[in-house]
Short mmCIF file of C-alpha atoms in Angstrom, two decimals:
data_model
loop_
_atom_site.label_atom_id
_atom_site.label_comp_id
_atom_site.label_asym_id
_atom_site.label_seq_id
_atom_site.Cartn_x
_atom_site.Cartn_y
_atom_site.Cartn_z
CA MET A 367 99.71 109.62 84.69
CA LYS A 368 98.25 113.01 85.44
CA ARG A 369 98.46 113.79 89.13
CA SER A 370 95.50 115.57 90.63
CA LEU A 371 94.04 116.51 93.94
CA LEU A 372 90.25 116.52 94.07
CA LEU A 373 88.77 118.36 97.00
CA ALA A 374 85.27 118.19 98.33
CA ALA A 375 83.01 120.90 96.98
CA ALA A 376 81.38 121.55 100.31
CA VAL A 377 83.05 122.85 103.42
CA SER A 378 83.40 120.19 106.12
CA ALA A 379 80.67 119.56 108.65
CA ALA A 380 82.72 121.39 111.27
CA MET A 381 82.28 124.53 109.18
CA THR A 382 78.50 124.30 108.73
CA LEU A 383 77.13 124.68 112.22
CA PRO A 384 73.37 124.87 112.84
CA ALA A 385 71.76 128.29 112.98
CA THR A 386 71.17 129.99 116.34
CA ALA A 387 68.56 132.27 117.79
CA ASP A 388 67.81 135.85 116.79
CA THR A 389 71.03 137.53 115.68
CA ASN A 390 70.32 140.40 118.07
CA ASP A 391 71.19 137.97 120.88
CA VAL A 392 74.62 137.18 119.44
CA PRO A 393 77.46 139.14 121.08
CA ASN A 394 80.39 140.56 119.18
CA LEU A 395 83.41 138.25 119.04
CA ARG A 396 86.12 140.39 120.70
CA ILE A 397 89.56 139.78 119.19
CA LEU A 398 92.94 140.91 120.53
CA GLY A 399 95.46 139.82 117.96
CA GLU A 400 97.39 142.78 116.60
CA PHE A 401 99.26 145.70 118.14
CA SER A 402 98.36 149.22 117.04
CA THR A 403 98.79 152.75 118.29
CA GLY A 404 95.48 153.59 116.60
CA TRP A 405 93.38 151.85 113.93
CA VAL A 406 93.30 153.35 110.45
CA ARG A 407 90.20 152.70 108.35
CA ASN A 408 91.67 151.14 105.25
CA PHE A 409 90.70 147.65 104.10
CA ASN A 410 93.02 147.62 101.09
CA PRO A 411 93.91 143.92 100.56
CA TRP A 412 96.97 144.70 98.44
CA ILE A 413 99.00 146.64 101.00
CA GLY A 414 98.29 144.89 104.29
CA GLY A 415 95.22 146.90 105.26
CA ARG A 416 92.46 145.74 107.61
CA HIS A 417 91.44 142.97 105.20
CA ASN A 418 91.36 140.25 107.86
CA PHE A 419 88.18 138.16 107.67
CA SER A 420 87.01 140.00 104.53
CA TYR A 421 89.00 138.86 101.48
CA GLU A 422 89.35 135.15 100.81
CA THR A 423 91.65 132.82 98.92
CA LEU A 424 90.86 129.89 96.66
CA PHE A 425 92.22 127.36 99.16
CA ALA A 426 93.52 127.39 102.72
CA PHE A 427 96.57 125.18 103.21
CA ASP A 428 96.94 124.13 106.83
CA LEU A 429 100.08 125.29 108.63
CA LEU A 430 100.01 122.73 111.45
CA ASP A 431 99.34 119.75 109.19
CA ASP A 432 100.44 120.09 105.57
CA ALA A 433 98.28 117.09 104.64
CA LYS A 434 95.18 119.21 105.21
CA VAL A 435 93.73 121.43 102.49
CA HIS A 436 90.58 123.45 103.13
CA PRO A 437 88.58 124.23 99.96
CA TRP A 438 87.37 127.82 100.01
CA LEU A 439 86.49 129.88 96.93
CA GLY A 440 87.94 126.93 95.04
CA THR A 441 86.61 123.40 95.41
CA GLU A 442 89.19 121.29 93.58
CA TYR A 443 92.41 121.63 91.62
CA SER A 444 94.74 119.52 89.48
CA LEU A 445 98.32 119.97 88.24
CA SER A 446 99.33 118.95 84.73
CA ASP A 447 101.99 116.32 84.04
CA ASP A 448 104.55 118.95 83.08
CA LEU A 449 103.90 120.84 86.36
CA LYS A 450 103.08 124.02 84.45
CA VAL A 451 99.27 124.26 84.43
CA LEU A 452 96.88 124.38 87.40
CA THR A 453 93.21 123.81 86.68
CA VAL A 454 90.92 125.14 89.42
CA LYS A 455 87.19 124.59 89.89
CA LEU A 456 85.38 127.42 91.70
CA ARG A 457 82.61 127.35 94.27
CA GLU A 458 79.11 127.87 92.86
CA GLY A 459 76.67 130.36 94.35
CA VAL A 460 79.20 132.77 95.87
CA LYS A 461 78.36 136.50 95.85
CA TRP A 462 80.33 139.60 96.67
CA SER A 463 79.16 141.56 99.69
CA ASP A 464 77.39 144.07 97.40
CA GLY A 465 75.32 141.24 95.90
CA GLU A 466 77.20 140.88 92.61
CA PRO A 467 77.97 137.28 91.58
CA PHE A 468 81.47 135.89 92.01
CA SER A 469 82.89 134.12 88.95
CA ALA A 470 86.02 133.10 87.07
CA ASP A 471 86.23 136.68 85.76
CA ASP A 472 87.16 137.86 89.26
CA VAL A 473 89.87 135.24 89.61
CA VAL A 474 91.35 136.07 86.22
CA PHE A 475 91.30 139.77 87.09
CA THR A 476 92.99 139.19 90.47
CA PHE A 477 95.86 137.35 88.83
CA GLU A 478 96.26 139.83 85.98
CA TYR A 479 95.81 143.11 87.89
CA PRO A 480 99.29 143.12 89.51
CA ARG A 481 100.84 142.78 86.07
CA ASN A 482 99.94 146.42 85.40
CA HIS A 483 100.58 147.49 88.99
CA PRO A 484 103.88 145.92 90.09
CA GLU A 485 103.87 147.98 93.27
CA ILE A 486 101.21 145.63 94.70
CA ASP A 487 102.85 142.42 93.52
CA ASN A 488 104.58 141.72 96.84
CA GLY A 489 104.47 137.96 96.39
CA GLY A 490 105.92 138.00 92.87
CA LEU A 491 102.74 136.59 91.33
CA THR A 492 103.46 138.01 87.88
CA SER A 493 106.90 136.39 87.84
CA LYS A 494 105.28 133.01 88.46
CA VAL A 495 102.10 133.13 86.36
CA ALA A 496 102.49 133.45 82.58
CA LYS A 497 98.76 133.74 81.96
CA ILE A 498 95.41 132.69 83.35
CA GLU A 499 92.46 131.74 81.20
CA LYS A 500 88.77 131.41 81.90
CA ILE A 501 87.37 128.04 80.76
CA ASP A 502 83.86 128.75 81.99
CA ASP A 503 82.26 130.74 84.80
CA LEU A 504 83.48 128.22 87.39
CA THR A 505 86.79 127.02 85.91
CA VAL A 506 90.17 128.65 85.32
CA LYS A 507 93.50 127.42 84.04
CA ILE A 508 96.65 129.01 85.45
CA HIS A 509 99.74 128.70 83.23
CA LEU A 510 103.09 128.99 85.02
CA HIS A 511 106.34 130.41 83.70
CA GLU A 512 108.23 127.52 85.27
CA ALA A 513 107.36 123.99 86.30
CA ASN A 514 106.55 123.90 90.01
CA ALA A 515 105.53 120.80 91.91
CA PHE A 516 104.46 123.06 94.79
CA ALA A 517 102.52 125.51 92.62
CA ALA A 518 99.18 125.07 94.36
CA GLN A 519 100.54 125.96 97.79
CA ASP A 520 102.45 128.83 96.26
CA ILE A 521 99.85 130.71 94.22
CA ILE A 522 96.28 129.60 95.00
CA GLY A 523 96.63 129.74 98.75
CA GLU A 524 97.48 132.36 101.34
CA SER A 525 99.35 134.77 99.08
CA THR A 526 96.50 135.43 96.61
CA ARG A 527 93.29 136.92 97.98
CA ILE A 528 90.59 137.29 95.35
CA VAL A 529 89.19 140.79 94.70
CA PRO A 530 86.06 141.89 92.80
CA LYS A 531 86.75 142.90 89.21
CA HIS A 532 83.77 145.26 89.08
CA ILE A 533 85.30 147.36 91.88
CA TRP A 534 89.05 147.29 91.28
CA GLU A 535 89.01 147.60 87.50
CA HIS A 536 88.08 151.26 88.05
CA ILE A 537 90.98 151.91 90.45
CA ASP A 538 94.18 153.15 88.82
CA ASN A 539 96.31 153.40 91.96
CA PRO A 540 95.62 150.29 94.04
CA ALA A 541 98.58 150.80 96.38
CA GLY A 542 97.28 154.24 97.33
CA GLU A 543 93.60 153.32 97.54
CA VAL A 544 91.89 154.04 100.85
CA ASN A 545 89.39 151.22 100.82
CA ALA A 546 87.11 152.33 103.64
CA ASN A 547 84.26 149.91 102.92
CA PRO A 548 85.43 146.54 101.62
CA VAL A 549 83.51 144.65 98.95
CA ALA A 550 84.62 141.07 99.42
CA THR A 551 83.42 137.46 99.54
CA GLY A 552 84.51 136.89 103.14
CA PRO A 553 82.37 136.45 106.25
CA PHE A 554 82.83 139.98 107.64
CA THR A 555 82.62 143.03 105.40
CA GLU A 556 80.18 145.52 106.97
CA VAL A 557 81.82 148.30 108.99
CA GLN A 558 79.44 149.01 111.85
CA ARG A 559 81.81 151.27 113.80
CA PHE A 560 85.34 152.54 113.26
CA THR A 561 87.44 154.73 115.56
CA PRO A 562 91.18 154.70 116.33
CA GLN A 563 90.33 152.88 119.59
CA VAL A 564 87.98 150.16 118.32
CA TYR A 565 86.32 148.94 115.18
CA VAL A 566 83.45 146.54 114.61
CA LEU A 567 83.14 144.48 111.44
CA CYS A 568 79.86 142.64 110.86
CA LYS A 569 78.59 139.78 108.75
CA ASN A 570 78.58 139.91 104.97
CA PRO A 571 74.83 139.81 104.09
CA HIS A 572 75.60 137.64 101.05
CA TYR A 573 78.14 135.28 102.59
CA TRP A 574 78.21 131.92 100.84
CA ASN A 575 78.29 129.92 104.08
CA SER A 576 74.95 130.98 105.53
CA ASP A 577 75.54 128.87 108.65
CA LEU A 578 78.18 131.27 110.01
CA GLU A 579 77.04 131.92 113.60
CA VAL A 580 79.27 134.83 114.60
CA GLU A 581 77.55 138.08 113.67
CA CYS A 582 80.20 140.73 114.33
CA LEU A 583 83.89 140.99 115.18
CA GLU A 584 85.13 143.67 117.57
CA PHE A 585 88.78 144.78 117.56
CA PRO A 586 89.82 146.88 120.59
CA GLN A 587 93.04 148.80 120.04
CA PHE A 588 96.05 147.95 122.22
CA ALA A 589 99.71 148.92 121.87
CA SER A 590 101.50 146.38 124.08
CA ASN A 591 101.19 142.95 125.67
CA ASP A 592 100.57 144.59 129.04
CA ALA A 593 97.66 146.63 127.69
CA ALA A 594 96.09 143.53 126.15
CA LEU A 595 96.60 141.48 129.31
CA GLU A 596 94.70 144.07 131.34
CA ILE A 597 91.66 143.39 129.13
CA MET A 598 92.14 139.64 128.84
CA ALA A 599 92.74 138.90 132.52
CA LYS A 600 89.25 140.22 133.26
CA GLY A 601 87.73 137.90 130.67
CA GLU A 602 86.67 140.89 128.57
CA PHE A 603 87.66 139.23 125.30
CA ASP A 604 86.98 136.06 123.34
CA TRP A 605 90.03 135.37 121.17
CA GLY A 606 93.61 136.57 121.73
CA GLY A 607 97.10 136.09 120.39
CA ILE A 608 99.73 137.67 122.64
CA PHE A 609 102.60 136.56 124.84
CA ILE A 610 101.65 136.42 128.53
CA PRO A 611 104.28 135.83 131.24
CA ASP A 612 103.43 133.44 134.10
CA ILE A 613 100.18 132.72 132.31
CA GLU A 614 98.54 130.48 134.90
CA ARG A 615 98.78 133.18 137.56
CA THR A 616 98.34 136.33 135.48
CA PHE A 617 95.66 135.05 133.10
CA VAL A 618 94.04 131.65 133.74
CA LYS A 619 93.28 132.23 137.41
CA GLN A 620 92.02 135.76 136.87
CA SER A 621 88.70 134.98 135.19
CA PRO A 622 86.43 131.97 134.57
CA GLY A 623 86.62 130.76 130.99
CA ASN A 624 90.21 131.89 130.37
CA HIS A 625 92.21 129.21 128.53
CA TYR A 626 95.35 128.96 126.37
CA TRP A 627 97.16 126.60 124.01
CA PHE A 628 100.71 127.16 122.73
CA PRO A 629 101.48 124.78 119.84
CA SER A 630 104.88 125.11 118.18
CA SER A 631 105.16 127.90 115.63
CA ASP A 632 107.96 129.37 113.53
CA GLY A 633 111.55 129.46 114.67
CA VAL A 634 112.83 132.60 116.37
CA ARG A 635 116.16 133.82 115.00
CA LEU A 636 118.76 136.54 115.15
CA THR A 637 119.55 137.84 111.67
CA PHE A 638 122.38 139.80 110.09
CA ASN A 639 121.49 142.41 107.48
CA PHE A 640 124.13 141.70 104.86
CA GLU A 641 123.14 144.90 103.02
CA THR A 642 123.20 147.30 105.96
CA ASP A 643 124.51 150.82 105.31
CA ASN A 644 126.56 150.47 108.49
CA GLU A 645 129.86 149.69 106.77
CA GLY A 646 131.70 148.57 109.90
CA ALA A 647 128.95 146.14 110.85
CA LYS A 648 128.70 144.91 107.26
CA LYS A 649 132.41 144.03 107.25
CA ALA A 650 131.95 142.06 110.46
CA PHE A 651 128.93 140.18 109.10
CA GLU A 652 130.89 139.12 106.01
CA ASN A 653 133.36 137.26 108.24
CA LEU A 654 132.28 133.64 108.82
CA ASN A 655 134.16 133.37 112.12
CA PHE A 656 132.27 136.43 113.39
CA ARG A 657 128.91 134.83 112.54
CA LYS A 658 129.93 131.56 114.19
CA ALA A 659 131.09 133.42 117.29
CA VAL A 660 127.80 135.25 117.65
CA SER A 661 125.94 131.94 117.46
CA LEU A 662 128.15 130.48 120.20
CA ALA A 663 127.41 133.53 122.38
CA MET A 664 123.67 132.87 122.38
CA ASP A 665 122.38 131.47 125.69
CA ARG A 666 119.41 129.69 124.14
CA ASP A 667 118.43 127.90 127.36
CA ALA A 668 118.15 131.24 129.17
CA MET A 669 116.01 132.62 126.38
CA MET A 670 113.64 129.66 126.52
CA MET A 671 113.39 129.44 130.30
CA ILE A 672 113.64 133.10 131.34
CA GLY A 673 112.52 135.27 128.45
CA ALA A 674 109.88 132.80 127.18
CA TYR A 675 108.93 131.38 130.61
CA GLY A 676 109.58 127.79 129.56
CA TYR A 677 106.67 127.83 127.10
CA VAL A 678 108.84 126.96 124.10
CA ASN A 679 111.21 124.33 122.69
CA GLY A 680 114.49 124.48 120.80
CA ASP A 681 116.61 122.16 118.61
CA ASN A 682 116.16 124.35 115.53
CA PRO A 683 118.18 123.16 112.53
CA GLY A 684 120.47 125.63 110.79
CA THR A 685 117.77 126.67 108.34
CA ASN A 686 115.18 127.24 111.11
CA LEU A 687 112.71 124.75 109.57
CA PRO A 688 109.32 124.69 111.33
CA THR A 689 108.75 121.51 113.32
CA GLY A 690 106.00 120.37 110.95
CA GLN A 691 108.63 120.06 108.21
CA TRP A 692 111.34 118.30 110.18
CA ARG A 693 111.27 115.28 107.89
CA TRP A 694 113.34 117.44 105.54
CA ARG A 695 116.17 117.83 108.05
CA ASP A 696 119.60 116.56 107.02
CA GLU A 697 121.76 114.53 109.42
CA GLN A 698 125.08 115.92 108.19
CA ALA A 699 123.82 119.50 108.48
CA ASP A 700 122.44 118.82 111.96
CA GLN A 701 125.76 117.40 113.16
CA HIS A 702 127.64 120.50 112.04
CA TRP A 703 125.03 122.90 113.36
CA ALA A 704 125.06 121.15 116.75
CA GLU A 705 128.67 122.34 117.16
CA LEU A 706 127.69 125.96 116.51
CA SER A 707 124.45 126.13 118.50
CA GLN A 708 126.07 125.53 121.90
CA TYR A 709 126.64 128.28 124.46
CA ASP A 710 130.44 128.52 124.51
CA LEU A 711 131.94 131.97 125.07
CA LYS A 712 135.50 130.63 125.23
CA ALA A 713 135.24 129.03 121.78
CA ALA A 714 133.52 132.16 120.45
CA LYS A 715 136.34 134.43 121.67
CA GLN A 716 138.91 132.13 120.09
CA LEU A 717 137.12 132.29 116.73
CA LEU A 718 137.19 136.08 116.83
CA ALA A 719 140.85 136.16 117.80
CA ASP A 720 141.74 133.69 115.03
CA ALA A 721 140.00 135.95 112.52
CA GLY A 722 141.88 139.06 113.69
CA PHE A 723 139.13 140.83 115.67
CA LYS A 724 140.63 142.81 118.56
CA ASP A 725 140.28 146.11 120.42
CA SER A 726 142.59 148.25 118.28
CA SER A 727 141.23 151.61 119.48
CA GLY A 728 141.25 150.91 123.22
CA ASP A 729 137.56 151.71 123.71
CA GLY A 730 136.76 148.32 125.20
CA PHE A 731 135.13 146.91 122.07
CA ILE A 732 136.60 144.76 119.35
CA ASP A 733 137.30 146.22 115.91
CA ASN A 734 137.35 144.59 112.50
CA PRO A 735 140.56 142.88 111.36
CA ASP A 736 141.37 145.96 109.23
CA GLY A 737 141.16 148.15 112.36
CA SER A 738 137.82 149.78 111.56
CA SER A 739 135.44 150.12 114.48
CA PHE A 740 131.79 149.11 114.38
CA ASN A 741 128.66 149.15 116.44
CA ILE A 742 125.54 147.04 115.90
CA ARG A 743 121.89 147.94 116.49
CA VAL A 744 119.67 144.91 117.09
CA GLN A 745 116.04 145.80 116.39
CA VAL A 746 113.09 144.14 118.11
CA PRO A 747 109.46 145.38 118.18
CA SER A 748 108.51 147.51 121.16
CA GLY A 749 105.82 145.95 123.30
CA TRP A 750 106.72 142.36 122.35
CA THR A 751 107.93 141.70 125.87
CA ASP A 752 109.21 138.14 125.47
CA TRP A 753 111.28 139.11 122.43
CA VAL A 754 112.53 142.34 124.00
CA ASN A 755 113.74 140.35 127.01
CA ASN A 756 115.41 137.72 124.84
CA ALA A 757 116.96 140.30 122.53
CA ALA A 758 118.59 141.72 125.66
CA ILE A 759 120.01 138.25 126.44
CA ALA A 760 121.32 138.02 122.86
CA VAL A 761 122.98 141.44 123.08
CA GLU A 762 124.47 140.58 126.47
CA GLY A 763 126.11 137.53 124.90
CA MET A 764 127.56 139.67 122.12
CA ARG A 765 128.85 142.27 124.56
CA LEU A 766 130.58 139.51 126.56
CA LEU A 767 132.58 138.92 123.38
CA GLY A 768 133.49 142.61 123.25
CA ILE A 769 131.03 143.44 120.48
CA ASN A 770 129.52 146.93 120.70
CA ALA A 771 125.87 145.92 120.36
CA THR A 772 122.69 147.58 121.64
CA VAL A 773 118.97 146.83 121.50
CA VAL A 774 116.65 149.25 119.68
CA THR A 775 112.87 148.92 119.97
CA PRO A 776 110.98 150.63 117.12
CA GLU A 777 107.18 150.49 117.02
CA VAL A 778 106.07 147.42 115.09
CA ASN A 779 105.21 149.26 111.85
CA ALA A 780 108.60 151.02 111.84
CA TYR A 781 110.26 147.68 112.63
CA SER A 782 108.78 146.13 109.49
CA SER A 783 109.29 149.18 107.28
CA ASN A 784 112.97 149.07 108.19
CA TRP A 785 113.20 145.84 106.17
CA GLU A 786 112.14 147.43 102.92
CA SER A 787 114.59 150.29 103.34
CA GLY A 788 117.33 148.09 104.78
CA ASN A 789 117.51 150.41 107.81
CA PHE A 790 118.72 147.89 110.38
CA ASP A 791 121.92 146.04 111.30
CA MET A 792 120.60 142.93 113.01
CA GLN A 793 117.16 141.92 114.17
CA PHE A 794 115.49 139.63 116.63
CA GLY A 795 112.59 138.16 114.67
CA GLY A 796 110.57 135.23 113.41
CA GLY A 797 111.31 132.63 110.78
CA SER A 798 107.97 132.12 109.00
CA MET A 799 105.60 129.17 108.63
CA GLN A 800 104.70 128.24 105.07
CA SER A 801 102.40 125.70 103.42
CA SER A 802 105.27 123.57 102.03
CA VAL A 803 108.96 123.07 102.68
CA TRP A 804 109.75 124.49 99.26
CA LYS A 805 107.71 127.59 100.01
CA PHE A 806 109.56 127.99 103.33
CA TYR A 807 112.93 127.88 101.56
CA ASP A 808 111.75 130.13 98.76
CA TYR A 809 110.21 132.76 101.04
CA THR A 810 112.99 132.96 103.62
CA MET A 811 116.04 132.44 101.36
CA HIS A 812 115.43 133.25 97.69
CA SER A 813 116.84 136.54 96.42
CA ARG A 814 113.46 137.65 95.05
CA PHE A 815 112.32 138.50 98.57
CA ALA A 816 115.32 140.62 99.55
CA LYS A 817 114.50 144.21 100.57
CA THR A 818 110.74 143.78 100.50
CA ASN A 819 108.11 144.45 103.14
CA MET A 820 107.26 140.75 103.48
CA TRP A 821 107.27 139.56 107.09
CA TRP A 822 110.12 137.18 108.00
CA SER A 823 111.17 136.70 104.36
CA THR A 824 114.67 136.96 102.82
CA THR A 825 114.44 140.64 103.68
CA SER A 826 115.28 139.68 107.26
CA THR A 827 118.85 138.97 106.07
CA ASN A 828 119.06 140.39 102.53
CA TYR A 829 121.46 137.50 101.92
CA THR A 830 121.56 136.41 98.28
CA ASN A 831 123.42 133.50 96.71
CA ALA A 832 123.08 132.03 93.23
CA ASP A 833 123.55 128.45 94.45
CA LEU A 834 120.76 128.84 97.00
CA ASP A 835 118.44 130.25 94.33
CA GLY A 836 119.32 127.33 92.06
CA TRP A 837 118.67 124.64 94.68
CA ILE A 838 115.34 126.20 95.63
CA GLU A 839 114.27 126.43 92.00
CA GLY A 840 115.47 122.89 91.28
CA MET A 841 113.46 121.50 94.16
CA SER A 842 110.26 122.84 92.64
CA GLN A 843 110.88 121.25 89.25
CA THR A 844 110.58 117.62 90.24
CA GLN A 845 107.94 115.51 91.93
CA ASP A 846 110.52 112.86 92.86
CA GLU A 847 110.90 113.16 96.63
CA VAL A 848 114.38 111.62 96.56
CA GLU A 849 115.50 114.41 94.25
CA GLN A 850 113.66 117.00 96.33
CA LYS A 851 115.44 115.80 99.46
CA ALA A 852 118.81 116.07 97.71
CA PHE A 853 118.10 119.74 97.02
CA ALA A 854 116.91 120.18 100.61
CA ALA A 855 120.13 118.61 101.91
CA ASN A 856 122.21 121.12 99.96
CA ILE A 857 120.21 123.98 101.46
CA GLU A 858 120.34 122.57 105.00
CA ARG A 859 124.11 122.03 104.82
CA TYR A 860 124.77 125.46 103.35
CA PHE A 861 122.94 127.23 106.16
CA ALA A 862 124.60 125.09 108.83
CA ASP A 863 128.05 125.76 107.33
CA GLN A 864 127.65 129.45 106.51
CA VAL A 865 125.59 130.60 109.54
CA VAL A 866 123.49 132.86 107.33
CA HIS A 867 121.29 133.56 110.36
CA ILE A 868 121.17 132.29 113.94
CA PRO A 869 118.18 130.10 114.87
CA LEU A 870 117.46 130.28 118.61
CA TYR A 871 114.26 128.46 119.62
CA TYR A 872 110.69 127.96 118.44
CA ASN A 873 107.95 130.45 119.08
CA GLY A 874 104.85 129.17 120.67
CA VAL A 875 101.67 130.06 118.82
CA TRP A 876 100.58 132.60 121.42
CA TYR A 877 96.88 131.89 121.60
CA GLN A 878 94.29 132.45 124.31
CA TYR A 879 90.53 132.27 124.41
CA ASN A 880 87.65 132.76 126.80
CA ASP A 881 84.77 130.36 126.21
CA THR A 882 82.23 132.14 128.40
CA ARG A 883 80.35 133.59 125.41
CA PHE A 884 81.45 131.36 122.50
CA THR A 885 82.40 127.71 122.12
CA GLY A 886 84.26 125.72 119.46
CA PHE A 887 87.76 127.13 119.91
CA ALA A 888 90.72 125.01 118.82
CA ASN A 889 92.71 123.55 121.70
CA ALA A 890 95.21 120.81 122.53
CA ASP A 891 92.44 118.19 122.55
CA ASN A 892 91.00 119.43 119.26
CA PRO A 893 93.93 120.91 117.26
CA PHE A 894 91.98 121.34 114.04
CA VAL A 895 93.72 124.53 112.86
CA HIS A 896 96.55 126.98 113.53
CA PRO A 897 94.64 128.86 116.23
CA ALA A 898 96.03 132.41 116.46
CA PRO A 899 93.78 135.33 115.41
CA TRP A 900 96.70 136.95 113.55
CA ASP A 901 97.25 134.05 111.16
CA GLY A 902 95.94 134.33 107.59
CA MET A 903 93.24 132.09 106.21
CA SER A 904 93.43 129.81 109.25
CA ARG A 905 91.35 132.49 110.96
CA MET A 906 88.53 131.78 108.52
CA VAL A 907 88.60 128.07 109.32
CA HIS A 908 88.64 128.84 113.03
CA VAL A 909 85.81 131.37 113.08
CA MET A 910 83.54 128.97 111.16
CA ASN A 911 83.75 126.59 114.12
CA LEU A 912 82.71 129.16 116.71
CA LYS A 913 79.18 129.55 117.97
CA PRO A 914 77.61 131.64 120.73
CA ARG A 915 76.55 129.91 123.90
CA GLN A 916 72.82 129.39 124.18
#
């Protein structure tokens, strides 16, 4: 029987709040969610520009509860019996911010445009979609190259933001386009002010949800957690997403209305770059005993209690699965990984000695078994104070083993650009949250994401393996959960055995708000969405629930 998921055509009542007084009385919603040394006015949705809150997807798949699906530009979808065709119904009455009507033509164009411009196809959309056809103005059919039981979460959610055909069909170089004034379907498209220090983005005059009560978003520029905290402690913000040490003292008690909630997020990990140009380090990484030893040198408890102030939890499996997907954990893999995720310097040193690592040159640091020396640079973003502190703990553990390791702290944009060029040895970084367990495996492990600019993807390790690719692909080609779990078990056991990366603990979703001027923020008592202002389409769901105080 054909499986389908029918979604309500209207946005939930929580997203259609009653109108307020004169919009002149509505303050700007001040958001502190992203580090920058100076804003650049470019809203290009293809290359990670300032497209937040402007360009929308067909659906928003919830990251805290994968049973939730928020209809957006799409209202319902169904997957064919052979898992190769998605039929999507579109929302009626939507307009672009310049007043032009939104239709199936725009969706078809969005899916086809990267085919002629592979430089913007960061998510591999063309490799997944064979063709897309317009059935009528409000219906499209998406034909896949391969069967995929998780196709909806993969291609009609977060990774595909719909763009207007009548604008982009005239642009021959989308990756190089400076899109200073976005034309989009989203709630905020009108640039009221833009400087390197602050920009203000105001309401789309044609937004399809006319009950949106926030009129303008204001984004002050800040380059570090400390700079943001100076603003937030005074209550001079509404919505934030940074790490704050000793938060009760330094933030909550500093201003009325200051609140926070830290639900569990993605798993923090230490990664090896298996394609680093540093030949000595690369030789070390290829040795399984070396990777096991580094894991045993990680003082995870210190990281959680000292570097992360006790805000976070551990018990990551070997793959670093987010907690919301723990039902896919494998007992055999967990038992093996438990042996390698302890803090045991003695066992770590023995593993290195057994593998032939020793100080051959007399410089105080161990060398590879062939006698070649090596040093390792562990990159972590500057200004991310909790991670910088914990990266130092990680490096200290390595140095206690005699490994010549140091911390380097590039600015966040350089940190991420290093992935695409492969210009790093190891990194302290995140592990990603995705809309399905298959998508998590695919994004963080499949070879297609090696050496890309995609945050926390396979590019964090550049580790490729044909068996891994095969298990991930096989998992997507069956709807039988028993079969899916068999593929997941293979993946879980492989990562636990091979120590492809080193899971450490779980991030908290660093999220703060001040409810002096606006109400409706997500919190522990009302956890209706992933709450951080830096998180994808969840931001749209969140902002629809906010309203100014009367």
